[in-house]
Amino acid sequence: MTQKIQLQEAFKLALSLMLFYWLSLYMDWDMPKFGALAIVVTSLSTSGASLNKGIMRVAGTGLGALAGFVLLSWFSQSPLGMLLATAIWLVFVGYFLQTTRQGDTWFNAGMLAVAVWSSSYMRVDTAFHFATTRFLETAAGVLLFTVVSMLLWPRTSGAALQQQGQKLWEGMQALFKQYRRQLSTGSVPAEAAELRTRLAGEYQQLLATLEAAYSDTPKAAAKKRSWEMLRTNLRVFGNAQELWRESINDCRELDLNTLLPGLEAALDTLSQRLARGRMLWKEQKTDVIEPDPDDAALLTELVLEADKTCKDLPHFQQATLMNLVAQLHILDRSSRELLQTLRVLANLDPGSKLQNYALITDPFQPSAWNPDRLLKALFPAICWGIGYAFWVYVNPPGGPAIPMMSAIFGLMMVMAPANLFGLLIVLLLSMFIAVAPVYMFLMPTLDSGFGLLALIFIYTFVFGYLGGRSPILKIGPLAMFVMMVDINNQQNYSFIALVTTGLVMLLGISIVVVAHRLLSPMHPEKVLLRSVRHFLAGSARIINDFRLHSPRQQGRGRKRRKRAFETAILPISAQLLSIEKSLDYALFPDNTEEKVQRLVDSLQSVRLRLQTLEASFTTAESESPELMHSLEAFNEKWRGRISKVFEKWARLERTDTLVKEWSTRATLLAEMEQRLNKVPDDFDDQALRNLYAVFGSTQSLLEAMKELGDSMKQINWDQWAVERF
């Protein structure tokens, strides 16, 4: 952010806050601090982001106020009933806080329900006035800031969207080049893992900017359906590219240029599609995009024909080759869809071109149900209960504000884990260094509305400008100013109010920190341990369901595998990415960062290869049932053996037991080769290709399991399992 933009944003914020206080004083509003707080927290870098956050805050305030009314109407005469009912509401809010894009809505819904109870304790008749006034003044603050933001130097998200997308495309091109180099050299570049992590973060950032662009960029709003298609296409392409990378590892012993004569040309086409996509994205800045006659060729499906010498290969190598070809076809399709969507966004093709892709989505989506989410959602309710008990039995200053602050900070930990003591220090310093001198010494000397509004403008402008360098320099001083000073027509000054507020925040944060320390299941190493075991148990269930059934039972088996994928397999990616960063490696010297990273990479590899096996098995089961049933005895025998390995891993049994299980792996491969040799010649080529794809993906899974077993042997699981405070 340039200095000019910092000054403009600070001016808009200061003007909005000054106008809001002028309006509230003129209209004699009771609680303008809540509208002012809404202005402070919704003042983001673009108009669309501010509008989205403001709408979510207003919606959450309304939902929370309604929930507060319902709870008070049912349990106002029952302290225990109120305690339990509010805890249930906080669990409900905490769960959906983790599953939706509208996190601010749910956060405010939880906060307002508790705030309505706290403000009306022993005065239930004031609850309606508090809730409706807070809702209306919050809406007024959001509306006023939106108008000012749109009229004065409006900043749309279009430029940020273009810049972030350009960076993402450059990263995608670089990653594809590294994977292509891996195909020729046989080794993975060291920077590939770091680049994958960076691209995952940039993708999430792009999605957040896209949400804002829908509100402040008419071009994005007009093509929302196409942008949503692009969101899906980017994710599908990234997943297809990772599946292709996994299949590369199995082809180290094959001369691919001889066996697949068109491989280099196909890879060149994929690279050209990425380059063309980057060009289309870059040209959006000028709104002048020249049609490229090569796009028609780039949108043509790739044809990969294996050389006749493939038939002379051992069956396993043929299976490995077929697996690589299958993954390349998936990558080809996803890249074509991605380029076609970009052409529609660039106005080179009509939106009707996407009709053929309208129903194409990921085969599996992470399930909305997750036990770890429920466990995490219990945390605000536990903090609420501890704060409630502390208030009842200790009766500190602040009274019912103690459980309210405990619940709010508990929700904050669920929404975005943070260093609460660091936050407390910032808030207390803001209160006593920035707010207290103005509140106690400067404001009492003002004798006119003009002087008061000028003070509000100058104070807000200074900290709004500093917020351009660090958001905490804006949020801390301004949030504490509007909440502590509480400017209204019945202004009063109380040093005790400052001290009491500081004490309430200190107690609320302390309760949350102690609860987090005492709740061992909330520790990152425990979450990692549960996630790994849940993943391995889910893998065992999936392998067990690779049974050969009648057509009716096949559908049931696919549904069971789909459920296992969505509940146990797919969530592991996001879970490991967040947990890995929060682990305290100093507490677990045996489990170094390098060992954990290797474990994470091995789990990701197994996840991808399970998806490959699922796709190949489903295709073979539906297109070549007779050939698959001819291998039923072999399937039953070895399916049970592989699932047994996963089950033992899920129980974290001793390493030597796992090694014994792997001593049979060579026998498995040999018997698979023998079975392939006995396949009758009367089956057509497509059936044999399907069978080879299944055996190739099975072999690929076994290789990934071998790497996972090696990485698991290096982890000291007992060290993570020990309870700690």
PDB file of N, CA and C in Angstrom, residues 66-131:
ATOM      1  N   LEU A  66     -31.601 -12.477  17.773  1.00  0.00           N
ATOM      2  CA  LEU A  66     -32.753 -13.384  17.802  1.00  0.00           C
ATOM      3  C   LEU A  66     -32.488 -14.564  18.730  1.00  0.00           C
ATOM      4  N   ALA A  67     -31.288 -15.131  18.645  1.00  0.00           N
ATOM      5  CA  ALA A  67     -30.947 -16.254  19.522  1.00  0.00           C
ATOM      6  C   ALA A  67     -30.966 -15.820  20.983  1.00  0.00           C
ATOM      7  N   GLY A  68     -30.469 -14.610  21.248  1.00  0.00           N
ATOM      8  CA  GLY A  68     -30.491 -14.107  22.622  1.00  0.00           C
ATOM      9  C   GLY A  68     -31.902 -13.958  23.154  1.00  0.00           C
ATOM     10  N   PHE A  69     -32.825 -13.457  22.302  1.00  0.00           N
ATOM     11  CA  PHE A  69     -34.228 -13.339  22.718  1.00  0.00           C
ATOM     12  C   PHE A  69     -34.813 -14.701  23.072  1.00  0.00           C
ATOM     13  N   VAL A  70     -34.575 -15.670  22.214  1.00  0.00           N
ATOM     14  CA  VAL A  70     -35.133 -17.004  22.431  1.00  0.00           C
ATOM     15  C   VAL A  70     -34.600 -17.604  23.725  1.00  0.00           C
ATOM     16  N   LEU A  71     -33.298 -17.485  23.945  1.00  0.00           N
ATOM     17  CA  LEU A  71     -32.705 -18.046  25.163  1.00  0.00           C
ATOM     18  C   LEU A  71     -33.262 -17.367  26.405  1.00  0.00           C
ATOM     19  N   LEU A  72     -33.399 -16.044  26.352  1.00  0.00           N
ATOM     20  CA  LEU A  72     -33.938 -15.332  27.518  1.00  0.00           C
ATOM     21  C   LEU A  72     -35.406 -15.672  27.749  1.00  0.00           C
ATOM     22  N   SER A  73     -36.175 -15.813  26.680  1.00  0.00           N
ATOM     23  CA  SER A  73     -37.601 -16.111  26.853  1.00  0.00           C
ATOM     24  C   SER A  73     -37.816 -17.496  27.453  1.00  0.00           C
ATOM     25  N   TRP A  74     -36.903 -18.411  27.188  1.00  0.00           N
ATOM     26  CA  TRP A  74     -37.047 -19.775  27.705  1.00  0.00           C
ATOM     27  C   TRP A  74     -36.394 -19.973  29.071  1.00  0.00           C
ATOM     28  N   PHE A  75     -35.281 -19.309  29.316  1.00  0.00           N
ATOM     29  CA  PHE A  75     -34.475 -19.663  30.492  1.00  0.00           C
ATOM     30  C   PHE A  75     -34.118 -18.472  31.377  1.00  0.00           C
ATOM     31  N   SER A  76     -34.840 -17.373  31.256  1.00  0.00           N
ATOM     32  CA  SER A  76     -34.487 -16.200  32.067  1.00  0.00           C
ATOM     33  C   SER A  76     -34.641 -16.468  33.561  1.00  0.00           C
ATOM     34  N   GLN A  77     -35.505 -17.418  33.952  1.00  0.00           N
ATOM     35  CA  GLN A  77     -35.712 -17.729  35.368  1.00  0.00           C
ATOM     36  C   GLN A  77     -34.934 -18.961  35.815  1.00  0.00           C
ATOM     37  N   SER A  78     -34.098 -19.495  34.939  1.00  0.00           N
ATOM     38  CA  SER A  78     -33.347 -20.708  35.271  1.00  0.00           C
ATOM     39  C   SER A  78     -31.869 -20.502  34.943  1.00  0.00           C
ATOM     40  N   PRO A  79     -31.046 -20.163  35.931  1.00  0.00           N
ATOM     41  CA  PRO A  79     -29.608 -19.955  35.656  1.00  0.00           C
ATOM     42  C   PRO A  79     -28.942 -21.179  35.037  1.00  0.00           C
ATOM     43  N   LEU A  80     -29.278 -22.373  35.545  1.00  0.00           N
ATOM     44  CA  LEU A  80     -28.679 -23.580  34.990  1.00  0.00           C
ATOM     45  C   LEU A  80     -29.143 -23.810  33.554  1.00  0.00           C
ATOM     46  N   GLY A  81     -30.431 -23.580  33.311  1.00  0.00           N
ATOM     47  CA  GLY A  81     -30.944 -23.725  31.950  1.00  0.00           C
ATOM     48  C   GLY A  81     -30.283 -22.749  30.990  1.00  0.00           C
ATOM     49  N   MET A  82     -30.081 -21.493  31.433  1.00  0.00           N
ATOM     50  CA  MET A  82     -29.412 -20.502  30.595  1.00  0.00           C
ATOM     51  C   MET A  82     -27.969 -20.905  30.321  1.00  0.00           C
ATOM     52  N   LEU A  83     -27.294 -21.416  31.357  1.00  0.00           N
ATOM     53  CA  LEU A  83     -25.902 -21.849  31.201  1.00  0.00           C
ATOM     54  C   LEU A  83     -25.800 -22.944  30.140  1.00  0.00           C
ATOM     55  N   LEU A  84     -26.657 -23.959  30.236  1.00  0.00           N
ATOM     56  CA  LEU A  84     -26.581 -25.091  29.311  1.00  0.00           C
ATOM     57  C   LEU A  84     -27.060 -24.716  27.908  1.00  0.00           C
ATOM     58  N   ALA A  85     -28.146 -23.939  27.836  1.00  0.00           N
ATOM     59  CA  ALA A  85     -28.680 -23.570  26.522  1.00  0.00           C
ATOM     60  C   ALA A  85     -27.699 -22.683  25.757  1.00  0.00           C
ATOM     61  N   THR A  86     -27.078 -21.744  26.455  1.00  0.00           N
ATOM     62  CA  THR A  86     -26.085 -20.887  25.796  1.00  0.00           C
ATOM     63  C   THR A  86     -24.874 -21.701  25.358  1.00  0.00           C
ATOM     64  N   ALA A  87     -24.480 -22.676  26.181  1.00  0.00           N
ATOM     65  CA  ALA A  87     -23.355 -23.544  25.807  1.00  0.00           C
ATOM     66  C   ALA A  87     -23.675 -24.316  24.527  1.00  0.00           C
ATOM     67  N   ILE A  88     -24.910 -24.820  24.422  1.00  0.00           N
ATOM     68  CA  ILE A  88     -25.307 -25.557  23.212  1.00  0.00           C
ATOM     69  C   ILE A  88     -25.276 -24.634  21.995  1.00  0.00           C
ATOM     70  N   TRP A  89     -25.763 -23.416  22.171  1.00  0.00           N
ATOM     71  CA  TRP A  89     -25.729 -22.448  21.068  1.00  0.00           C
ATOM     72  C   TRP A  89     -24.288 -22.146  20.639  1.00  0.00           C
ATOM     73  N   LEU A  90     -23.390 -22.012  21.594  1.00  0.00           N
ATOM     74  CA  LEU A  90     -21.991 -21.741  21.272  1.00  0.00           C
ATOM     75  C   LEU A  90     -21.344 -22.917  20.542  1.00  0.00           C
ATOM     76  N   VAL A  91     -21.718 -24.141  20.915  1.00  0.00           N
ATOM     77  CA  VAL A  91     -21.201 -25.313  20.192  1.00  0.00           C
ATOM     78  C   VAL A  91     -21.705 -25.295  18.749  1.00  0.00           C
ATOM     79  N   PHE A  92     -22.983 -24.993  18.583  1.00  0.00           N
ATOM     80  CA  PHE A  92     -23.575 -24.916  17.245  1.00  0.00           C
ATOM     81  C   PHE A  92     -22.866 -23.860  16.397  1.00  0.00           C
ATOM     82  N   VAL A  93     -22.671 -22.688  16.976  1.00  0.00           N
ATOM     83  CA  VAL A  93     -21.994 -21.599  16.264  1.00  0.00           C
ATOM     84  C   VAL A  93     -20.540 -21.966  15.978  1.00  0.00           C
ATOM     85  N   GLY A  94     -19.859 -22.520  16.982  1.00  0.00           N
ATOM     86  CA  GLY A  94     -18.454 -22.870  16.817  1.00  0.00           C
ATOM     87  C   GLY A  94     -18.229 -23.895  15.727  1.00  0.00           C
ATOM     88  N   TYR A  95     -19.180 -24.803  15.542  1.00  0.00           N
ATOM     89  CA  TYR A  95     -19.016 -25.813  14.487  1.00  0.00           C
ATOM     90  C   TYR A  95     -19.151 -25.185  13.105  1.00  0.00           C
ATOM     91  N   PHE A  96     -20.223 -24.411  12.903  1.00  0.00           N
ATOM     92  CA  PHE A  96     -20.438 -23.827  11.578  1.00  0.00           C
ATOM     93  C   PHE A  96     -19.456 -22.701  11.285  1.00  0.00           C
ATOM     94  N   LEU A  97     -18.849 -22.169  12.315  1.00  0.00           N
ATOM     95  CA  LEU A  97     -17.795 -21.175  12.135  1.00  0.00           C
ATOM     96  C   LEU A  97     -16.630 -21.742  11.334  1.00  0.00           C
ATOM     97  N   GLN A  98     -16.448 -23.061  11.392  1.00  0.00           N
ATOM     98  CA  GLN A  98     -15.315 -23.716  10.734  1.00  0.00           C
ATOM     99  C   GLN A  98     -15.655 -24.275   9.353  1.00  0.00           C
ATOM    100  N   THR A  99     -16.920 -24.215   8.954  1.00  0.00           N
ATOM    101  CA  THR A  99     -17.318 -24.902   7.721  1.00  0.00           C
ATOM    102  C   THR A  99     -17.834 -23.969   6.640  1.00  0.00           C
ATOM    103  N   THR A 100     -17.869 -22.676   6.874  1.00  0.00           N
ATOM    104  CA  THR A 100     -18.506 -21.771   5.928  1.00  0.00           C
ATOM    105  C   THR A 100     -17.597 -20.605   5.583  1.00  0.00           C
ATOM    106  N   ARG A 101     -17.884 -19.985   4.457  1.00  0.00           N
ATOM    107  CA  ARG A 101     -17.149 -18.776   4.083  1.00  0.00           C
ATOM    108  C   ARG A 101     -17.586 -17.580   4.924  1.00  0.00           C
ATOM    109  N   GLN A 102     -18.793 -17.639   5.464  1.00  0.00           N
ATOM    110  CA  GLN A 102     -19.339 -16.517   6.235  1.00  0.00           C
ATOM    111  C   GLN A 102     -18.977 -16.657   7.713  1.00  0.00           C
ATOM    112  N   GLY A 103     -17.687 -16.748   7.992  1.00  0.00           N
ATOM    113  CA  GLY A 103     -17.258 -16.936   9.376  1.00  0.00           C
ATOM    114  C   GLY A 103     -17.643 -15.791  10.278  1.00  0.00           C
ATOM    115  N   ASP A 104     -17.578 -14.543   9.768  1.00  0.00           N
ATOM    116  CA  ASP A 104     -17.920 -13.382  10.593  1.00  0.00           C
ATOM    117  C   ASP A 104     -19.385 -13.404  11.009  1.00  0.00           C
ATOM    118  N   THR A 105     -20.243 -13.918  10.159  1.00  0.00           N
ATOM    119  CA  THR A 105     -21.664 -14.006  10.511  1.00  0.00           C
ATOM    120  C   THR A 105     -21.855 -14.886  11.740  1.00  0.00           C
ATOM    121  N   TRP A 106     -21.247 -16.059  11.731  1.00  0.00           N
ATOM    122  CA  TRP A 106     -21.409 -16.978  12.857  1.00  0.00           C
ATOM    123  C   TRP A 106     -20.709 -16.458  14.111  1.00  0.00           C
ATOM    124  N   PHE A 107     -19.566 -15.813  13.944  1.00  0.00           N
ATOM    125  CA  PHE A 107     -18.880 -15.261  15.112  1.00  0.00           C
ATOM    126  C   PHE A 107     -19.757 -14.227  15.805  1.00  0.00           C
ATOM    127  N   ASN A 108     -20.341 -13.316  15.044  1.00  0.00           N
ATOM    128  CA  ASN A 108     -21.198 -12.295  15.643  1.00  0.00           C
ATOM    129  C   ASN A 108     -22.490 -12.887  16.187  1.00  0.00           C
ATOM    130  N   ALA A 109     -22.970 -13.963  15.567  1.00  0.00           N
ATOM    131  CA  ALA A 109     -24.168 -14.626  16.090  1.00  0.00           C
ATOM    132  C   ALA A 109     -23.903 -15.205  17.472  1.00  0.00           C
ATOM    133  N   GLY A 110     -22.732 -15.792  17.662  1.00  0.00           N
ATOM    134  CA  GLY A 110     -22.390 -16.307  18.987  1.00  0.00           C
ATOM    135  C   GLY A 110     -22.136 -15.199  19.986  1.00  0.00           C
ATOM    136  N   MET A 111     -21.427 -14.162  19.553  1.00  0.00           N
ATOM    137  CA  MET A 111     -21.088 -13.063  20.453  1.00  0.00           C
ATOM    138  C   MET A 111     -22.334 -12.310  20.914  1.00  0.00           C
ATOM    139  N   LEU A 112     -23.259 -12.023  19.989  1.00  0.00           N
ATOM    140  CA  LEU A 112     -24.438 -11.227  20.347  1.00  0.00           C
ATOM    141  C   LEU A 112     -25.366 -11.955  21.298  1.00  0.00           C
ATOM    142  N   ALA A 113     -25.510 -13.267  21.121  1.00  0.00           N
ATOM    143  CA  ALA A 113     -26.395 -14.008  22.020  1.00  0.00           C
ATOM    144  C   ALA A 113     -25.911 -13.890  23.462  1.00  0.00           C
ATOM    145  N   VAL A 114     -24.601 -13.999  23.660  1.00  0.00           N
ATOM    146  CA  VAL A 114     -24.040 -13.881  25.004  1.00  0.00           C
ATOM    147  C   VAL A 114     -24.107 -12.437  25.480  1.00  0.00           C
ATOM    148  N   ALA A 115     -23.877 -11.476  24.567  1.00  0.00           N
ATOM    149  CA  ALA A 115     -23.917 -10.064  24.949  1.00  0.00           C
ATOM    150  C   ALA A 115     -25.321  -9.641  25.375  1.00  0.00           C
ATOM    151  N   VAL A 116     -26.350 -10.170  24.708  1.00  0.00           N
ATOM    152  CA  VAL A 116     -27.731  -9.848  25.096  1.00  0.00           C
ATOM    153  C   VAL A 116     -27.999 -10.325  26.514  1.00  0.00           C
ATOM    154  N   TRP A 117     -27.546 -11.528  26.842  1.00  0.00           N
ATOM    155  CA  TRP A 117     -27.723 -12.035  28.210  1.00  0.00           C
ATOM    156  C   TRP A 117     -26.942 -11.183  29.210  1.00  0.00           C
ATOM    157  N   SER A 118     -25.701 -10.853  28.898  1.00  0.00           N
ATOM    158  CA  SER A 118     -24.854 -10.111  29.834  1.00  0.00           C
ATOM    159  C   SER A 118     -25.407  -8.718  30.103  1.00  0.00           C
ATOM    160  N   SER A 119     -25.866  -8.039  29.056  1.00  0.00           N
ATOM    161  CA  SER A 119     -26.336  -6.658  29.227  1.00  0.00           C
ATOM    162  C   SER A 119     -27.669  -6.584  29.956  1.00  0.00           C
ATOM    163  N   SER A 120     -28.453  -7.659  29.882  1.00  0.00           N
ATOM    164  CA  SER A 120     -29.788  -7.627  30.486  1.00  0.00           C
ATOM    165  C   SER A 120     -29.889  -8.511  31.725  1.00  0.00           C
ATOM    166  N   TYR A 121     -28.754  -8.882  32.306  1.00  0.00           N
ATOM    167  CA  TYR A 121     -28.809  -9.719  33.505  1.00  0.00           C
ATOM    168  C   TYR A 121     -29.516  -8.963  34.628  1.00  0.00           C
ATOM    169  N   MET A 122     -30.511  -9.599  35.214  1.00  0.00           N
ATOM    170  CA  MET A 122     -31.360  -9.020  36.258  1.00  0.00           C
ATOM    171  C   MET A 122     -32.217  -7.867  35.732  1.00  0.00           C
ATOM    172  N   ARG A 123     -32.164  -7.624  34.408  1.00  0.00           N
ATOM    173  CA  ARG A 123     -32.985  -6.569  33.793  1.00  0.00           C
ATOM    174  C   ARG A 123     -33.471  -7.087  32.439  1.00  0.00           C
ATOM    175  N   VAL A 124     -34.223  -8.157  32.470  1.00  0.00           N
ATOM    176  CA  VAL A 124     -34.629  -8.821  31.234  1.00  0.00           C
ATOM    177  C   VAL A 124     -35.445  -7.892  30.346  1.00  0.00           C
ATOM    178  N   ASP A 125     -36.144  -6.937  30.944  1.00  0.00           N
ATOM    179  CA  ASP A 125     -36.980  -6.045  30.150  1.00  0.00           C
ATOM    180  C   ASP A 125     -36.167  -5.123  29.247  1.00  0.00           C
ATOM    181  N   THR A 126     -34.854  -5.011  29.471  1.00  0.00           N
ATOM    182  CA  THR A 126     -34.013  -4.144  28.635  1.00  0.00           C
ATOM    183  C   THR A 126     -33.390  -4.894  27.459  1.00  0.00           C
ATOM    184  N   ALA A 127     -33.595  -6.203  27.383  1.00  0.00           N
ATOM    185  CA  ALA A 127     -32.927  -7.001  26.349  1.00  0.00           C
ATOM    186  C   ALA A 127     -33.350  -6.571  24.950  1.00  0.00           C
ATOM    187  N   PHE A 128     -34.650  -6.329  24.765  1.00  0.00           N
ATOM    188  CA  PHE A 128     -35.119  -5.958  23.430  1.00  0.00           C
ATOM    189  C   PHE A 128     -34.523  -4.624  23.001  1.00  0.00           C
ATOM    190  N   HIS A 129     -34.493  -3.672  23.914  1.00  0.00           N
ATOM    191  CA  HIS A 129     -33.925  -2.362  23.583  1.00  0.00           C
ATOM    192  C   HIS A 129     -32.447  -2.490  23.219  1.00  0.00           C
ATOM    193  N   PHE A 130     -31.700  -3.258  24.005  1.00  0.00           N
ATOM    194  CA  PHE A 130     -30.265  -3.417  23.736  1.00  0.00           C
ATOM    195  C   PHE A 130     -30.036  -4.073  22.378  1.00  0.00           C
ATOM    196  N   ALA A 131     -30.744  -5.165  22.119  1.00  0.00           N
ATOM    197  CA  ALA A 131     -30.500  -5.926  20.890  1.00  0.00           C
ATOM    198  C   ALA A 131     -30.902  -5.141  19.650  1.00  0.00           C
TER     199      ALA A 131
END
